[in-house]
PDB file of C-alpha atoms and ligand atoms in Angstrom:
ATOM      1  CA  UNK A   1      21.045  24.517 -10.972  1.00 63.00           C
ATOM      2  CA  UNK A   2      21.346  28.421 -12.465  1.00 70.00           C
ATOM      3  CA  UNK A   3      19.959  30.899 -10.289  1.00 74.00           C
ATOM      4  CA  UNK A   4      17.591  33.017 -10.064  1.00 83.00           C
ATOM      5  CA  UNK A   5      17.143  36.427  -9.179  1.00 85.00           C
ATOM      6  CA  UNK A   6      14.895  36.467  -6.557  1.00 91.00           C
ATOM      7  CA  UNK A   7      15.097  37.959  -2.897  1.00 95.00           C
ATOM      8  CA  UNK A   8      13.858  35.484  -0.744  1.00 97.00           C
ATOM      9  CA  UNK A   9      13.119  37.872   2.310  1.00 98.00           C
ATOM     10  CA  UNK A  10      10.011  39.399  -0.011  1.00 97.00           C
ATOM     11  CA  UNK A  11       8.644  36.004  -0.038  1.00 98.00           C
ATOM     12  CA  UNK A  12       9.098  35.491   3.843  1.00 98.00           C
ATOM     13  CA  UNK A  13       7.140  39.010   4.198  1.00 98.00           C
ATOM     14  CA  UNK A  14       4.873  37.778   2.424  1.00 98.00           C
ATOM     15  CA  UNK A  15       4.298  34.644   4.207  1.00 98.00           C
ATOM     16  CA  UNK A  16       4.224  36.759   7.446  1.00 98.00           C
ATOM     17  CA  UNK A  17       1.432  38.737   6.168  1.00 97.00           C
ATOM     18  CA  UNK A  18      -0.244  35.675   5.331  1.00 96.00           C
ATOM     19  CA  UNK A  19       0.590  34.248   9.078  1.00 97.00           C
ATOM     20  CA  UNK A  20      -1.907  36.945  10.648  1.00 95.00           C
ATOM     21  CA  UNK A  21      -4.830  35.117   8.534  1.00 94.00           C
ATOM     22  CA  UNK A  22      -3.735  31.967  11.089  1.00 92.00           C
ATOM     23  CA  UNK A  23      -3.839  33.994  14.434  1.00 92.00           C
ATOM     24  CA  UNK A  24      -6.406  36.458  13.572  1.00 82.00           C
ATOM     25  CA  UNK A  25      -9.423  34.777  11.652  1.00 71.00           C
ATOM     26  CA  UNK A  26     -12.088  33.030  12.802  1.00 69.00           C
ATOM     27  CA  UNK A  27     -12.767  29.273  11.497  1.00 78.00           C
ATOM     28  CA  UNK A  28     -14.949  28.192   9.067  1.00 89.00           C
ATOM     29  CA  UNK A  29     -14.481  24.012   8.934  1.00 88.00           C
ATOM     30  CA  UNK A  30     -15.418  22.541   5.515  1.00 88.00           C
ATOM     31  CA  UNK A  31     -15.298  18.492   5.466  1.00 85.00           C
ATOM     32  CA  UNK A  32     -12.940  17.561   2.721  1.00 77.00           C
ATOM     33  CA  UNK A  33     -11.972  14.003   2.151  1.00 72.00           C
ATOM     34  CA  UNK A  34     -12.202  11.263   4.299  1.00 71.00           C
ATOM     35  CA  UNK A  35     -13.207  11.842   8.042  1.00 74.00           C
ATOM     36  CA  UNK A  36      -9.973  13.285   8.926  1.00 73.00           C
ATOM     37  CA  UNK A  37      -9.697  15.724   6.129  1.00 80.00           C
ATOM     38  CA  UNK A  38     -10.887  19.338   6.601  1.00 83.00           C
ATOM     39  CA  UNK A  39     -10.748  22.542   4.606  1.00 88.00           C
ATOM     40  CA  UNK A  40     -11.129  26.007   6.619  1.00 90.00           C
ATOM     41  CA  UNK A  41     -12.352  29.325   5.142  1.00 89.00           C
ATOM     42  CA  UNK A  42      -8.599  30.604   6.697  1.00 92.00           C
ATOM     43  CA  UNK A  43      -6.776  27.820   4.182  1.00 90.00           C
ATOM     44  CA  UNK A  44      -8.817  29.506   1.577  1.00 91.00           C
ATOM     45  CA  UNK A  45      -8.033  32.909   2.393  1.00 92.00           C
ATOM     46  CA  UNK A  46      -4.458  32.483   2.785  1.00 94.00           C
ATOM     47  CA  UNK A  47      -3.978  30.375  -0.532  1.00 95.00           C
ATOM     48  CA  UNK A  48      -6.272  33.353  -2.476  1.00 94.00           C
ATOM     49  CA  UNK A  49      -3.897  35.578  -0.725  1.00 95.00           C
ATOM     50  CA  UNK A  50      -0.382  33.938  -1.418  1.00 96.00           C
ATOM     51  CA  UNK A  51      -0.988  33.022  -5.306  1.00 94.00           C
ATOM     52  CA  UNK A  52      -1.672  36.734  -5.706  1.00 93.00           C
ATOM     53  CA  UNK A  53       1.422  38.196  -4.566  1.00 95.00           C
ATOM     54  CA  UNK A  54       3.547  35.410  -5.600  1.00 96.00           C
ATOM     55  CA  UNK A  55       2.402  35.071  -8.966  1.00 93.00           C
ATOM     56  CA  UNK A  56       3.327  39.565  -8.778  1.00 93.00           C
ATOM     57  CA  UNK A  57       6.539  38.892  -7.749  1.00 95.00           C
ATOM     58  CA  UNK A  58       7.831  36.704 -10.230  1.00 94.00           C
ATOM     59  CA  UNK A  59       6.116  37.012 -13.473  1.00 90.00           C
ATOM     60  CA  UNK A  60       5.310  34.171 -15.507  1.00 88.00           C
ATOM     61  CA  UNK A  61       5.094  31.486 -12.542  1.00 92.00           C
ATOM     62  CA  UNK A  62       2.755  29.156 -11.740  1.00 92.00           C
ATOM     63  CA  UNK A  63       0.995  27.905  -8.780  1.00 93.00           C
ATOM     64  CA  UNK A  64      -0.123  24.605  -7.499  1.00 93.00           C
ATOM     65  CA  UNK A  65      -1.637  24.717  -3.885  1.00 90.00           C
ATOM     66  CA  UNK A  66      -3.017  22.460  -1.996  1.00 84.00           C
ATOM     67  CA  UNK A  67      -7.284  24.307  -2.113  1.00 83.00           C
ATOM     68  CA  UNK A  68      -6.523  24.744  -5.938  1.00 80.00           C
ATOM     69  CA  UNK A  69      -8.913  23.820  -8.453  1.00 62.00           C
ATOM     70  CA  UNK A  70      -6.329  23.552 -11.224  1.00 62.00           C
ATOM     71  CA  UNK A  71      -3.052  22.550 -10.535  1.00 66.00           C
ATOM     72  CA  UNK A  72      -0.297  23.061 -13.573  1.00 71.00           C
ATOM     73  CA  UNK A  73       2.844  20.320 -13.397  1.00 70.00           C
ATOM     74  CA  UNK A  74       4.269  21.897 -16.165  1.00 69.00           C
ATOM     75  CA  UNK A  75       5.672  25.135 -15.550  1.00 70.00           C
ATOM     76  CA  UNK A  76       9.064  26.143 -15.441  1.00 84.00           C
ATOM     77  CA  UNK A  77       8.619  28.443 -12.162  1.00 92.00           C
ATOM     78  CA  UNK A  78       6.058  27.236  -9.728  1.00 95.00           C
ATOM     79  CA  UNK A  79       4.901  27.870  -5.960  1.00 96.00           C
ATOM     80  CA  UNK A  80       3.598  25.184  -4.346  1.00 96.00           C
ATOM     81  CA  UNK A  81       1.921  26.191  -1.724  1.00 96.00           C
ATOM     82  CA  UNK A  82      -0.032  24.709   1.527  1.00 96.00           C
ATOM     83  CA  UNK A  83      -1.764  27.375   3.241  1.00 96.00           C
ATOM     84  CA  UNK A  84      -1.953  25.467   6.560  1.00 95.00           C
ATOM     85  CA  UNK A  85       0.041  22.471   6.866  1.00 97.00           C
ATOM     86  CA  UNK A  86      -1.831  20.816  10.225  1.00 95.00           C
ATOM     87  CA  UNK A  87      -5.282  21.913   9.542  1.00 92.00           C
ATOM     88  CA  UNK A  88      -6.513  19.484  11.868  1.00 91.00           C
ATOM     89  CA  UNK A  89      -4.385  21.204  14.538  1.00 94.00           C
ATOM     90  CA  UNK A  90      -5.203  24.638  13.706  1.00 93.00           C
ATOM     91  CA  UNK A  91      -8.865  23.522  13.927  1.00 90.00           C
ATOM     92  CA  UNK A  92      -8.518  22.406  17.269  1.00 91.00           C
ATOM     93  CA  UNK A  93      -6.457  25.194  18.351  1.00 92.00           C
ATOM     94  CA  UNK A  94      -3.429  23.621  18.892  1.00 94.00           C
ATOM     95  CA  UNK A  95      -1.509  26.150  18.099  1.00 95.00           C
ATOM     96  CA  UNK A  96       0.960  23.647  15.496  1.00 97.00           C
ATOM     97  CA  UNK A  97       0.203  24.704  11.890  1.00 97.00           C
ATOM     98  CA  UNK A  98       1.998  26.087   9.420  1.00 98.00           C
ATOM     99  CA  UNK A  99       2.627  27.837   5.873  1.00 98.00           C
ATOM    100  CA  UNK A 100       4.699  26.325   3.602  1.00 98.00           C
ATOM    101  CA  UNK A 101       5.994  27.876   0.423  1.00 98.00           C
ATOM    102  CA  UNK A 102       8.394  25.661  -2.031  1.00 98.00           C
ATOM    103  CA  UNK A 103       9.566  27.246  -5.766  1.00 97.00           C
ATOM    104  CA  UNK A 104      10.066  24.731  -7.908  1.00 96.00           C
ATOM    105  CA  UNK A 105      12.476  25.208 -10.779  1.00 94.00           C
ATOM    106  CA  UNK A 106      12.965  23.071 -13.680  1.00 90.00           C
ATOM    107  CA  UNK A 107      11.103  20.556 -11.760  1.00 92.00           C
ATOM    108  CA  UNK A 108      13.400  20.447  -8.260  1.00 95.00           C
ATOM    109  CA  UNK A 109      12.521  22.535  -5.210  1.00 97.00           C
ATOM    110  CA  UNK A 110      14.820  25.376  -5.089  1.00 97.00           C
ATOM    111  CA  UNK A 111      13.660  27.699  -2.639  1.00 98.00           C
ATOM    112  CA  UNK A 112      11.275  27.532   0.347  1.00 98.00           C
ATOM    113  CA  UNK A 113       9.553  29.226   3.132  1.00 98.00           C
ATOM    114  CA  UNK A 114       7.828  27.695   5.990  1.00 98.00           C
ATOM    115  CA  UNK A 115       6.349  29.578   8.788  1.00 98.00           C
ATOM    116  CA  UNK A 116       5.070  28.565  12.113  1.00 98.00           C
ATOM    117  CA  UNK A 117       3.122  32.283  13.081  1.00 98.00           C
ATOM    118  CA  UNK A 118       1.988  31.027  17.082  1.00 97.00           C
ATOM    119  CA  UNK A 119       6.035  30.859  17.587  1.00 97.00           C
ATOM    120  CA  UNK A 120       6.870  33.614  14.778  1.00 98.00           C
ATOM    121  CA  UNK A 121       9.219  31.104  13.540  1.00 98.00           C
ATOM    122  CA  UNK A 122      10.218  31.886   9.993  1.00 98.00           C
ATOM    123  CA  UNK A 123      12.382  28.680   8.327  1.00 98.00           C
ATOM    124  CA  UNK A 124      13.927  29.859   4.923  1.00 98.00           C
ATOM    125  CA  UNK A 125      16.641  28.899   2.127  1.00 98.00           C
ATOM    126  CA  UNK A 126      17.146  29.342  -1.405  1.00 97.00           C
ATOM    127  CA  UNK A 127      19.830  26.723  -3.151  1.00 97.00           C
ATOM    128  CA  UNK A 128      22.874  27.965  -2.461  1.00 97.00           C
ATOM    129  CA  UNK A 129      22.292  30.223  -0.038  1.00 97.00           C
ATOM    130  CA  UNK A 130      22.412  28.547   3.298  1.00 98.00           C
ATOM    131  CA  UNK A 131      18.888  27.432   5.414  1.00 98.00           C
ATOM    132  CA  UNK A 132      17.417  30.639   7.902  1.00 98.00           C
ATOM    133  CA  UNK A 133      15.430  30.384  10.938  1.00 98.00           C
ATOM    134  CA  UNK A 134      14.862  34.098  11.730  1.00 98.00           C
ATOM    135  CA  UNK A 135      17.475  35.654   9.896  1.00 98.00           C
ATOM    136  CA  UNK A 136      20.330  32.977  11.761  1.00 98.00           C
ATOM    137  CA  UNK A 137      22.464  30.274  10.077  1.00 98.00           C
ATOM    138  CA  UNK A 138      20.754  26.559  10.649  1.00 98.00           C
ATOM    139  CA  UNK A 139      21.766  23.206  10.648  1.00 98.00           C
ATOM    140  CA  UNK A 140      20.673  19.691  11.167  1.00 98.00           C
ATOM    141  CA  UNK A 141      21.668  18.222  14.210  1.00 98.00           C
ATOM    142  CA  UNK A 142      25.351  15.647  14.779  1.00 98.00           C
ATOM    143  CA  UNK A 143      23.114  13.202  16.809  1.00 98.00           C
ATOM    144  CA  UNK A 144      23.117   9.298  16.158  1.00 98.00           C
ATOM    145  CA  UNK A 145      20.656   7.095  15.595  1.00 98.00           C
ATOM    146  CA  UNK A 146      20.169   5.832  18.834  1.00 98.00           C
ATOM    147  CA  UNK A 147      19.958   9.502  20.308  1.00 98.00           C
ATOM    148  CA  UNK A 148      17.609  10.743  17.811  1.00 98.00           C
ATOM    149  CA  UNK A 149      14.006  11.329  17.201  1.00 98.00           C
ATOM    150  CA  UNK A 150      11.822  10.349  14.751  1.00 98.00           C
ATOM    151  CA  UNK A 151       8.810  12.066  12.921  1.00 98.00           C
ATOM    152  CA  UNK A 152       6.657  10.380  11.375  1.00 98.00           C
ATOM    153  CA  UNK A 153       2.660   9.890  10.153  1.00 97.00           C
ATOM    154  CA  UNK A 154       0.133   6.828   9.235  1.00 97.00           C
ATOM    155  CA  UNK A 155      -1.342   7.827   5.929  1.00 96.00           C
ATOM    156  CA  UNK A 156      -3.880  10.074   7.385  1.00 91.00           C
ATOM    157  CA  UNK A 157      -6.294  10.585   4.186  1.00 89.00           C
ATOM    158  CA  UNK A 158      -5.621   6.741   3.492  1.00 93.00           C
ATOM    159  CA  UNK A 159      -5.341   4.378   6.376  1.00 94.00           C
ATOM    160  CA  UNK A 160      -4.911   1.309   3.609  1.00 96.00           C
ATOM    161  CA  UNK A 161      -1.263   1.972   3.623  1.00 97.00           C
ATOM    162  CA  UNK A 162      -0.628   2.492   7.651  1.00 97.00           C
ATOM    163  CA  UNK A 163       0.273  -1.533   9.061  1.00 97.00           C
ATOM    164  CA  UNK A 164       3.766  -0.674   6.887  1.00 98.00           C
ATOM    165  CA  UNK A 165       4.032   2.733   8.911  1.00 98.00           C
ATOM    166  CA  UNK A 166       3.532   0.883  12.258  1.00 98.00           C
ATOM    167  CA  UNK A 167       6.220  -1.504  11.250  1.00 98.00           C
ATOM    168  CA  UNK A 168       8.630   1.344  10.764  1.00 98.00           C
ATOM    169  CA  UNK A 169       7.966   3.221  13.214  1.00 98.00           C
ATOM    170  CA  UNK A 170       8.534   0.497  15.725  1.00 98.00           C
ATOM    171  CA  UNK A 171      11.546  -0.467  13.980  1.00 98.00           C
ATOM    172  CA  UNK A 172      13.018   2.971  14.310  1.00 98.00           C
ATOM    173  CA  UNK A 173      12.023   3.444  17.912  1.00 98.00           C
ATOM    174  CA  UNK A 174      13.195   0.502  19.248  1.00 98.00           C
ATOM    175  CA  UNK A 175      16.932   1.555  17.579  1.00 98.00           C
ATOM    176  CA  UNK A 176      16.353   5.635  18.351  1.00 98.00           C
ATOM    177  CA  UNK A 177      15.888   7.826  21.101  1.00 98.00           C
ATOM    178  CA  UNK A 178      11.451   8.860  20.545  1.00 98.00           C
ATOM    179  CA  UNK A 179       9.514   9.485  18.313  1.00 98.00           C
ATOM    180  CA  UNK A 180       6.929  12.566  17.498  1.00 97.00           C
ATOM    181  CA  UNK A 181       3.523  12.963  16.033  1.00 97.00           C
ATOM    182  CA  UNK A 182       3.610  16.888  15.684  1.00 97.00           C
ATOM    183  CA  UNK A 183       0.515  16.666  12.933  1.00 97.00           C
ATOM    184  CA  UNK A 184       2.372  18.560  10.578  1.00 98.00           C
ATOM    185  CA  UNK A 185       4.865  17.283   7.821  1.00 98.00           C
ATOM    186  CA  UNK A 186       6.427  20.746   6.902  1.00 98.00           C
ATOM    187  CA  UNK A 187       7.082  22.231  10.524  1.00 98.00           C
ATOM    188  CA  UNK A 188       8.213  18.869  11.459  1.00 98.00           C
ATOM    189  CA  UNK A 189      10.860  18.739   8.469  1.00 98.00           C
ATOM    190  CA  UNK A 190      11.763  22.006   9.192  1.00 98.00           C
ATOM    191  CA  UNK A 191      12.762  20.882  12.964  1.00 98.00           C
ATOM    192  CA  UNK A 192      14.930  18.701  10.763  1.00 98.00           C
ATOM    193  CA  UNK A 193      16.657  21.022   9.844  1.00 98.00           C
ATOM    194  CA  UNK A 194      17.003  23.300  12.702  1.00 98.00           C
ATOM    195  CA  UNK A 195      18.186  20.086  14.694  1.00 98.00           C
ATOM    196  CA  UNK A 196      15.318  19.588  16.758  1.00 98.00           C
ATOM    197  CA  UNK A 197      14.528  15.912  15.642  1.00 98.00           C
ATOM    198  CA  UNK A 198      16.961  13.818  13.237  1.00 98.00           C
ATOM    199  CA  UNK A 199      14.677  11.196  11.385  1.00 98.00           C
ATOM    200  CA  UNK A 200      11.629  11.632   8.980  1.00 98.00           C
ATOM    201  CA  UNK A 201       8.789   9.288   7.220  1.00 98.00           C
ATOM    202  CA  UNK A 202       6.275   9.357   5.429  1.00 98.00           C
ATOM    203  CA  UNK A 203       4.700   7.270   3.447  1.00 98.00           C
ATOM    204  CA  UNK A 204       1.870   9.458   1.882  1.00 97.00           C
ATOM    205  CA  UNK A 205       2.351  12.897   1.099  1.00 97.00           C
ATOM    206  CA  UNK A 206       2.022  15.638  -1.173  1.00 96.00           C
ATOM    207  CA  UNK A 207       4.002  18.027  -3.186  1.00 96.00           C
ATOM    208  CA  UNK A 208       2.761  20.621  -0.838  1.00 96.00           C
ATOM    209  CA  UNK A 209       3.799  19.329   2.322  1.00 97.00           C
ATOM    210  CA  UNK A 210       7.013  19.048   1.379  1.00 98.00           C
ATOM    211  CA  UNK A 211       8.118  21.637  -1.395  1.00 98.00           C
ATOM    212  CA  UNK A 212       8.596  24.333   0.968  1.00 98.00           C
ATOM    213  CA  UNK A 213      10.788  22.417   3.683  1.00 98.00           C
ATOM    214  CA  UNK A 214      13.092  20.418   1.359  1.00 98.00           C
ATOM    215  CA  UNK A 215      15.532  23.450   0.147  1.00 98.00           C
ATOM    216  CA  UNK A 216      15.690  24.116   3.728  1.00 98.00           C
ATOM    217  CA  UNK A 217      16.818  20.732   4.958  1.00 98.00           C
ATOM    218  CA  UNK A 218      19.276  20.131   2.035  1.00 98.00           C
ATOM    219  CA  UNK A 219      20.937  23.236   2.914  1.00 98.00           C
ATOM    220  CA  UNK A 220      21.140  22.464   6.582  1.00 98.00           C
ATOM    221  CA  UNK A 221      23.287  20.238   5.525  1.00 98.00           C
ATOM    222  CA  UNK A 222      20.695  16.989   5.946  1.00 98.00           C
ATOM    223  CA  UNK A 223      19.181  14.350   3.148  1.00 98.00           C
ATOM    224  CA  UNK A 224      16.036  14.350   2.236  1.00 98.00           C
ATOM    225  CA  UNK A 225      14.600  11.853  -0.455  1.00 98.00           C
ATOM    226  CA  UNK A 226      11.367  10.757  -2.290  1.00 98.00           C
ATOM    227  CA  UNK A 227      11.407   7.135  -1.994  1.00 98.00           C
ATOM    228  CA  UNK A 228      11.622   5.162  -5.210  1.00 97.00           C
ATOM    229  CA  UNK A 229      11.580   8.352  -7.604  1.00 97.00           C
ATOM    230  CA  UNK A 230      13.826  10.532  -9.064  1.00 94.00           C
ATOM    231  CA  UNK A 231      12.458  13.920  -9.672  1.00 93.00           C
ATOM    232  CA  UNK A 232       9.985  16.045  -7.482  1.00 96.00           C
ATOM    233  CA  UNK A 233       6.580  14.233  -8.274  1.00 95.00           C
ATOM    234  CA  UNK A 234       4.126  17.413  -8.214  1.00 93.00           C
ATOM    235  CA  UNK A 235       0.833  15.670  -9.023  1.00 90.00           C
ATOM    236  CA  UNK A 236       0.521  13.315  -6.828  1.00 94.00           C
ATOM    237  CA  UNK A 237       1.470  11.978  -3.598  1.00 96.00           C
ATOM    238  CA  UNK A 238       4.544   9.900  -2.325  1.00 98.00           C
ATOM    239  CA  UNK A 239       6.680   8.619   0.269  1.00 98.00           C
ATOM    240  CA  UNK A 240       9.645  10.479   1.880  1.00 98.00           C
ATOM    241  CA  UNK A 241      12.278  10.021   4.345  1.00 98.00           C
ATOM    242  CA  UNK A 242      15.171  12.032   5.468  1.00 98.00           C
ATOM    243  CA  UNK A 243      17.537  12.723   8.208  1.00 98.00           C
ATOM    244  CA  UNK A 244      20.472  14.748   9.605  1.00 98.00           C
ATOM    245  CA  UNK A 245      23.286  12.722   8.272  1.00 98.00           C
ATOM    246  CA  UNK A 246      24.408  10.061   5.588  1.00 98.00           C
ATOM    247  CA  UNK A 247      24.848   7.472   8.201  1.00 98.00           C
ATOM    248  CA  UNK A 248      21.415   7.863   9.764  1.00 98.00           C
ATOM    249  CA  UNK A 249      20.022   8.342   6.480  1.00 98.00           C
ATOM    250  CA  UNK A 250      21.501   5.351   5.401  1.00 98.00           C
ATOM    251  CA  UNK A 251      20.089   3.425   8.373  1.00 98.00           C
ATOM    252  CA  UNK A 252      16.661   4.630   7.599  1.00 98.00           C
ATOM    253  CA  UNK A 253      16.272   3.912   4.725  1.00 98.00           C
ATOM    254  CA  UNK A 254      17.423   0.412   5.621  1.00 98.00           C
ATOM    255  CA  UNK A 255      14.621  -0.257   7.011  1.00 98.00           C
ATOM    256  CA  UNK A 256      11.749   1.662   4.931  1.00 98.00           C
ATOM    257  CA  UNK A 257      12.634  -0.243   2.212  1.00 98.00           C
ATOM    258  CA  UNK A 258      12.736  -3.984   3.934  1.00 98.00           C
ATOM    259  CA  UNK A 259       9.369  -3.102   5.359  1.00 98.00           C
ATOM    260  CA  UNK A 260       8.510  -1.365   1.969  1.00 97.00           C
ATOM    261  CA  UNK A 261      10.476  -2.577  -0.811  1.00 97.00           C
ATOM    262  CA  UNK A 262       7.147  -1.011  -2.882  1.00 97.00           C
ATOM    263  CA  UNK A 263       4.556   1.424  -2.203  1.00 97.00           C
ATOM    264  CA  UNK A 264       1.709   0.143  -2.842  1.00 95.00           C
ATOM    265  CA  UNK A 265      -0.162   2.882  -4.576  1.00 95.00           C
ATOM    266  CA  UNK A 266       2.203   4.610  -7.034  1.00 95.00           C
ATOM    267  CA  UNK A 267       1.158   3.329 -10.421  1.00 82.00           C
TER     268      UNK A 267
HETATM  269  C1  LIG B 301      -1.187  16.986   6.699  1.00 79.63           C
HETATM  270  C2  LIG B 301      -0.622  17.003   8.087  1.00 79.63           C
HETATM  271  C3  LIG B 301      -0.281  15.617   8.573  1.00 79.63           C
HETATM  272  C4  LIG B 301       0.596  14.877   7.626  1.00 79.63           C
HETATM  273  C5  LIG B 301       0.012  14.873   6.271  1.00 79.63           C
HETATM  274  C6  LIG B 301      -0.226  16.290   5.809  1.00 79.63           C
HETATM  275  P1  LIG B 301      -2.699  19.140   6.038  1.00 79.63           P
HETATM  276  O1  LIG B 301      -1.328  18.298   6.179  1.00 79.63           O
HETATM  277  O2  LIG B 301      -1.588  17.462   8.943  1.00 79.63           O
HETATM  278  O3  LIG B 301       0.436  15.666   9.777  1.00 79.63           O
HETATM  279  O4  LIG B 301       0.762  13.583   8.115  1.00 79.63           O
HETATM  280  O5  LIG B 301       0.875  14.247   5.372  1.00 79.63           O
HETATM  281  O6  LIG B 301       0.967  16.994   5.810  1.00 79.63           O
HETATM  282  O7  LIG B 301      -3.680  18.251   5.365  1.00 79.63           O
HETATM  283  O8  LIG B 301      -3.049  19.491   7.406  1.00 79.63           O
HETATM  284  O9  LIG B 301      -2.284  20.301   5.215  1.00 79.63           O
END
């Protein structure tokens, strides 16, 4: 993948400027989906903000974020953005949310951003360029299976697909160490990376939960995949897994695919 020129620590600034929106603003809730699925004036604010800037800073891209009316697949450059990954947590002042920024180039993410503002935790890498967590050097954790933990989630906004997820998840925690429900995908794939848990799955997600935290992980040094597809879908949800090493990886996937050897809604 060719570089580009782009100085990654302007885009973390940004996100931190964004981050005050999260501590500071108060909470407008906005029913979006299904019963679990909310929308908060603070998502809003912090998406309006973030396409903006990011748009200013590198001319010609295009956004796709999770409040978005339109969302363009098409671009060369785009920012995927989720302007609170863990709404649900941030509405009940939890204090486990997120921002997540992913740039996707030529249809891979290449650089991402995710930011965790009650901790002031700011997760970074471009491709090539090593994975941050506050300006230090990252990397996944050495643990085995059987020491590790899993994160995982049951198809919130679609609880068709979760008896598959149960099955998994019990699979994987009989073999592993525990398992976590932290409520959101991007700060819990960025603990990938840091080393704080080893595993991940999920069998329902969207570009924007993910876009940001991938380019970190990979260049922790751990795997992350989209199960059953080979490029970076960015229009509609999938499953992913990941984890620290091949051999865990390897493992995982094992059994994600005997309990899943579809999913049931990609077309
Ligand atoms: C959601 C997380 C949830 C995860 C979903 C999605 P949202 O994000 O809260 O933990 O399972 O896939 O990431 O809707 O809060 O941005």
């Amino acid at each position: 993948m060719t570089s580009i020129d782009i100085d990654i620590l302007k885009v973390t600034e940004l996100v931190r400027e964004a981050g005050k929106l999260l501590l500071d603003r108060p909470k407008e809730v906005m029913q979006k989906g299904n019963n679990s699925n909310f929308v908060t004036s603070c998502d809003i604010a912090v998406e309006q903000l973030l396409s903006a800037k990011l748009r200013d800073l590198l001319p010609g891209s295009l956004i796709i974020g999770e409040e978005s009316e339109d969302n363009p697949s098409n671009g060369e450059l785009l920012w995927v953005i989720d302007p609170i990954d863990g709404t649900s947590n941030f509405i009940r002042d939890m204090g486990l949310s997120v921002i997540s920024v992913g740039l996707v180039k030529d249809g891979e993410p290449y650089l991402g951003v995710v930011y965790q503002p009650y901790r002031d935790e700011m997760f970074y890498a471009k491709t090539g360029e090593g994975a941050y967590l506050n300006g230090e050097r990252i990397h996944v954790s050495d643990r085995d299976f059987a020491h590790s933990h899993l994160c995982s989630a049951m198809s919130l906004y679609d609880k068709r697909y979760a008896p598959p997820c149960f099955r998994i998840i019990d699979r994987v925690y009989q073999e592993s160490d525990d398992l976590r429900r932290l409520g959101t995908a991007a700060m819990e794939l960025a603990y990938m990376a840091c080393g704080r848990v080893e595993l991940y799955f999920e069998i329902r997600i969207f570009p924007w939960d993910a876009a940001g935290a991938i380019p970190i992980i990979r260049e922790a040094g751990g795997i992350v995949e989209i199960l059953y597809k080979d490029k970076f879908p960015l229009d509609e949800p999938f499953a992913i897994l990941g984890a620290n090493t091949p051999e865990n990886f390897a493992r995982l996937k094992e059994i994600v695919t005997e309990e899943l050897p579809e999913v049931p809604y990609y077309s």
